[in-house]
PDB file of C-alpha atoms in Angstrom:
ATOM      1  CA  UNK A 154       0.049  -0.174   0.157  1.00  0.00           C
ATOM      2  CA  UNK A 155       1.472   3.301  -0.966  1.00  0.00           C
ATOM      3  CA  UNK A 156       1.014   5.886   1.435  1.00  0.00           C
ATOM      4  CA  UNK A 157       2.443   9.135   0.247  1.00  0.00           C
ATOM      5  CA  UNK A 158       3.488  10.311  -3.391  1.00  0.00           C
ATOM      6  CA  UNK A 159       1.782  12.356  -5.889  1.00  0.00           C
ATOM      7  CA  UNK A 160      -1.667  11.403  -7.043  1.00  0.00           C
ATOM      8  CA  UNK A 161      -1.378  10.812 -10.793  1.00  0.00           C
ATOM      9  CA  UNK A 162      -4.651  12.332 -11.694  1.00  0.00           C
ATOM     10  CA  UNK A 163      -3.831  15.784  -9.965  1.00  0.00           C
ATOM     11  CA  UNK A 164      -0.125  15.801  -9.241  1.00  0.00           C
ATOM     12  CA  UNK A 165      -0.940  16.520  -5.711  1.00  0.00           C
ATOM     13  CA  UNK A 166       0.354  14.652  -2.376  1.00  0.00           C
ATOM     14  CA  UNK A 167      -1.731  11.518  -1.724  1.00  0.00           C
ATOM     15  CA  UNK A 168      -2.361  11.589   2.056  1.00  0.00           C
ATOM     16  CA  UNK A 169      -3.010   8.530   4.319  1.00  0.00           C
ATOM     17  CA  UNK A 170      -5.277   8.635   7.277  1.00  0.00           C
ATOM     18  CA  UNK A 171      -4.207   6.738  10.420  1.00  0.00           C
ATOM     19  CA  UNK A 172      -5.957   6.801  13.761  1.00  0.00           C
ATOM     20  CA  UNK A 173      -5.383   5.645  17.030  1.00  0.00           C
ATOM     21  CA  UNK A 174      -8.132   3.322  18.724  1.00  0.00           C
ATOM     22  CA  UNK A 175      -8.829   3.506  22.449  1.00  0.00           C
ATOM     23  CA  UNK A 176     -10.416   6.779  23.268  1.00  0.00           C
ATOM     24  CA  UNK A 177      -9.926   7.894  19.581  1.00  0.00           C
ATOM     25  CA  UNK A 178     -11.720   5.807  17.148  1.00  0.00           C
ATOM     26  CA  UNK A 179     -13.590   4.135  19.823  1.00  0.00           C
ATOM     27  CA  UNK A 180     -15.708   6.338  22.021  1.00  0.00           C
ATOM     28  CA  UNK A 181     -14.127   4.605  25.167  1.00  0.00           C
ATOM     29  CA  UNK A 182     -11.204   2.814  26.120  1.00  0.00           C
ATOM     30  CA  UNK A 183     -11.882  -0.391  25.179  1.00  0.00           C
ATOM     31  CA  UNK A 184      -8.958  -2.249  27.084  1.00  0.00           C
ATOM     32  CA  UNK A 185     -10.220  -0.591  30.373  1.00  0.00           C
ATOM     33  CA  UNK A 186     -13.579  -1.664  29.479  1.00  0.00           C
ATOM     34  CA  UNK A 187     -12.544  -5.168  29.386  1.00  0.00           C
ATOM     35  CA  UNK A 188     -10.418  -4.996  32.609  1.00  0.00           C
ATOM     36  CA  UNK A 189     -12.966  -3.429  34.530  1.00  0.00           C
ATOM     37  CA  UNK A 190     -15.083  -6.374  33.629  1.00  0.00           C
ATOM     38  CA  UNK A 191     -12.825  -9.371  33.340  1.00  0.00           C
ATOM     39  CA  UNK A 192      -9.545  -8.279  34.857  1.00  0.00           C
ATOM     40  CA  UNK A 193      -8.056  -9.872  38.092  1.00  0.00           C
ATOM     41  CA  UNK A 194      -8.652  -7.674  41.175  1.00  0.00           C
ATOM     42  CA  UNK A 195      -5.197  -6.395  41.223  1.00  0.00           C
ATOM     43  CA  UNK A 196      -5.151  -5.055  37.497  1.00  0.00           C
ATOM     44  CA  UNK A 197      -5.316  -1.474  38.925  1.00  0.00           C
ATOM     45  CA  UNK A 198      -2.027  -2.329  41.088  1.00  0.00           C
ATOM     46  CA  UNK A 199      -0.222  -3.338  37.824  1.00  0.00           C
ATOM     47  CA  UNK A 200      -1.405  -0.075  36.315  1.00  0.00           C
ATOM     48  CA  UNK A 201       0.083   1.821  38.922  1.00  0.00           C
ATOM     49  CA  UNK A 202       3.625   0.439  37.912  1.00  0.00           C
ATOM     50  CA  UNK A 203       2.845   1.948  34.446  1.00  0.00           C
ATOM     51  CA  UNK A 204       4.043   4.274  32.695  1.00  0.00           C
ATOM     52  CA  UNK A 205       5.510   6.962  35.201  1.00  0.00           C
ATOM     53  CA  UNK A 206       8.230   4.760  36.949  1.00  0.00           C
ATOM     54  CA  UNK A 207       9.331   3.042  33.957  1.00  0.00           C
ATOM     55  CA  UNK A 208       9.235  -0.483  35.706  1.00  0.00           C
ATOM     56  CA  UNK A 209       7.066  -1.888  32.869  1.00  0.00           C
ATOM     57  CA  UNK A 210       6.141  -0.466  29.296  1.00  0.00           C
ATOM     58  CA  UNK A 211       2.757  -0.731  27.841  1.00  0.00           C
ATOM     59  CA  UNK A 212       3.224  -4.040  25.908  1.00  0.00           C
ATOM     60  CA  UNK A 213       4.376  -5.730  29.432  1.00  0.00           C
ATOM     61  CA  UNK A 214       1.420  -3.990  31.201  1.00  0.00           C
ATOM     62  CA  UNK A 215      -1.089  -5.157  28.799  1.00  0.00           C
ATOM     63  CA  UNK A 216       0.407  -8.884  28.856  1.00  0.00           C
ATOM     64  CA  UNK A 217       0.503  -8.940  32.421  1.00  0.00           C
ATOM     65  CA  UNK A 218      -3.212  -7.648  32.858  1.00  0.00           C
ATOM     66  CA  UNK A 219      -4.552  -9.411  30.067  1.00  0.00           C
ATOM     67  CA  UNK A 220      -3.065 -12.683  31.016  1.00  0.00           C
ATOM     68  CA  UNK A 221      -4.788 -12.833  34.308  1.00  0.00           C
ATOM     69  CA  UNK A 222      -8.190 -12.534  32.584  1.00  0.00           C
ATOM     70  CA  UNK A 223     -10.015 -16.054  32.791  1.00  0.00           C
ATOM     71  CA  UNK A 224     -12.584 -15.081  30.099  1.00  0.00           C
ATOM     72  CA  UNK A 225     -11.818 -16.333  26.633  1.00  0.00           C
ATOM     73  CA  UNK A 226     -11.200 -14.162  23.481  1.00  0.00           C
ATOM     74  CA  UNK A 227     -14.697 -14.835  22.157  1.00  0.00           C
ATOM     75  CA  UNK A 228     -16.425 -13.866  25.341  1.00  0.00           C
ATOM     76  CA  UNK A 229     -14.374 -10.428  25.414  1.00  0.00           C
ATOM     77  CA  UNK A 230     -15.125  -9.943  21.662  1.00  0.00           C
ATOM     78  CA  UNK A 231     -18.731 -10.352  22.622  1.00  0.00           C
ATOM     79  CA  UNK A 232     -18.718  -7.812  25.354  1.00  0.00           C
ATOM     80  CA  UNK A 233     -16.935  -5.434  23.180  1.00  0.00           C
ATOM     81  CA  UNK A 234     -19.387  -5.832  20.459  1.00  0.00           C
ATOM     82  CA  UNK A 235     -22.339  -5.213  23.157  1.00  0.00           C
ATOM     83  CA  UNK A 236     -20.817  -2.373  25.247  1.00  0.00           C
ATOM     84  CA  UNK A 237     -18.300  -0.427  23.067  1.00  0.00           C
ATOM     85  CA  UNK A 238     -18.814   1.970  20.154  1.00  0.00           C
ATOM     86  CA  UNK A 239     -16.934   3.766  17.469  1.00  0.00           C
ATOM     87  CA  UNK A 240     -17.053   7.519  17.433  1.00  0.00           C
ATOM     88  CA  UNK A 241     -19.762   9.020  15.319  1.00  0.00           C
ATOM     89  CA  UNK A 242     -18.866   9.466  11.536  1.00  0.00           C
ATOM     90  CA  UNK A 243     -16.055   6.915  11.721  1.00  0.00           C
ATOM     91  CA  UNK A 244     -17.812   4.909   9.196  1.00  0.00           C
ATOM     92  CA  UNK A 245     -18.262   7.959   6.970  1.00  0.00           C
ATOM     93  CA  UNK A 246     -14.289   8.675   7.207  1.00  0.00           C
ATOM     94  CA  UNK A 247     -13.695   5.076   6.022  1.00  0.00           C
ATOM     95  CA  UNK A 248     -16.123   5.746   3.125  1.00  0.00           C
ATOM     96  CA  UNK A 249     -14.466   9.087   2.325  1.00  0.00           C
ATOM     97  CA  UNK A 250     -10.927   7.347   2.222  1.00  0.00           C
ATOM     98  CA  UNK A 251     -12.440   4.455   0.125  1.00  0.00           C
ATOM     99  CA  UNK A 252     -13.917   6.970  -2.304  1.00  0.00           C
ATOM    100  CA  UNK A 253     -11.089   9.066  -2.606  1.00  0.00           C
ATOM    101  CA  UNK A 254      -8.290   6.148  -2.842  1.00  0.00           C
ATOM    102  CA  UNK A 255      -6.856   7.449   0.481  1.00  0.00           C
ATOM    103  CA  UNK A 256      -5.375   4.669   2.617  1.00  0.00           C
ATOM    104  CA  UNK A 257      -6.551   4.278   6.012  1.00  0.00           C
ATOM    105  CA  UNK A 258      -5.479   2.227   8.833  1.00  0.00           C
ATOM    106  CA  UNK A 259      -6.029   1.844  12.670  1.00  0.00           C
ATOM    107  CA  UNK A 260      -2.471   2.272  14.236  1.00  0.00           C
ATOM    108  CA  UNK A 261      -2.846   1.327  17.850  1.00  0.00           C
ATOM    109  CA  UNK A 262      -0.990   0.135  21.074  1.00  0.00           C
ATOM    110  CA  UNK A 263      -4.141  -1.594  21.771  1.00  0.00           C
ATOM    111  CA  UNK A 264      -4.938  -5.487  21.297  1.00  0.00           C
ATOM    112  CA  UNK A 265      -5.777  -6.457  17.939  1.00  0.00           C
ATOM    113  CA  UNK A 266      -8.610  -8.907  18.987  1.00  0.00           C
ATOM    114  CA  UNK A 267     -10.624  -6.161  20.609  1.00  0.00           C
ATOM    115  CA  UNK A 268     -10.180  -3.867  17.841  1.00  0.00           C
ATOM    116  CA  UNK A 269     -11.218  -6.130  15.169  1.00  0.00           C
ATOM    117  CA  UNK A 270     -14.154  -6.962  17.204  1.00  0.00           C
ATOM    118  CA  UNK A 271     -15.460  -3.440  17.308  1.00  0.00           C
ATOM    119  CA  UNK A 272     -14.751  -2.909  13.570  1.00  0.00           C
ATOM    120  CA  UNK A 273     -16.566  -6.179  12.588  1.00  0.00           C
ATOM    121  CA  UNK A 274     -19.360  -5.036  14.839  1.00  0.00           C
ATOM    122  CA  UNK A 275     -19.905  -1.909  12.579  1.00  0.00           C
ATOM    123  CA  UNK A 276     -19.204  -3.523   9.347  1.00  0.00           C
ATOM    124  CA  UNK A 277     -15.762  -2.093   8.980  1.00  0.00           C
ATOM    125  CA  UNK A 278     -13.817  -5.481   9.198  1.00  0.00           C
ATOM    126  CA  UNK A 279     -11.793  -4.402   6.028  1.00  0.00           C
ATOM    127  CA  UNK A 280     -10.122  -1.460   7.871  1.00  0.00           C
ATOM    128  CA  UNK A 281      -6.508  -2.381   8.260  1.00  0.00           C
ATOM    129  CA  UNK A 282      -5.208  -2.884  11.709  1.00  0.00           C
ATOM    130  CA  UNK A 283      -1.597  -2.431  13.166  1.00  0.00           C
ATOM    131  CA  UNK A 284      -1.904  -3.307  16.780  1.00  0.00           C
ATOM    132  CA  UNK A 285      -0.293  -5.332  19.521  1.00  0.00           C
ATOM    133  CA  UNK A 286      -0.809  -9.096  19.055  1.00  0.00           C
ATOM    134  CA  UNK A 287      -0.362 -10.026  22.719  1.00  0.00           C
ATOM    135  CA  UNK A 288       1.341 -13.279  24.102  1.00  0.00           C
ATOM    136  CA  UNK A 289      -1.590 -14.019  26.062  1.00  0.00           C
ATOM    137  CA  UNK A 290      -3.267 -17.417  26.108  1.00  0.00           C
ATOM    138  CA  UNK A 291      -6.234 -17.440  23.551  1.00  0.00           C
ATOM    139  CA  UNK A 292      -8.193 -19.835  25.846  1.00  0.00           C
TER     140      UNK A 292
END
């Protein structure tokens, strides 16, 4: 996928649209939504070690907190589909990008499985996702 360069029809630069996910494309922080519902009781303690003191980075925080979840991915994906929402006009932005041949993708430190679930719910499963694929059991 070419993300920059001249548009052959107009000679103008060809933009790409990249968006974050939690609290950006999604109305809420979907990771926190899942942790509040399915997380271990101490997930907030782990969060206190991130990011300020430098003991753990975001990827490690996610792996620790999501590894402790007993729900399987299918259960979490169903919960996302029921309780999370994309921002108004996200679908229209995707349509605009498709119509105008602008590449668009979600680029996020969020976890791929819950991003995909919400995009699928909205009929936007074709939006490319570049996100964390955690080392967490799929159960």
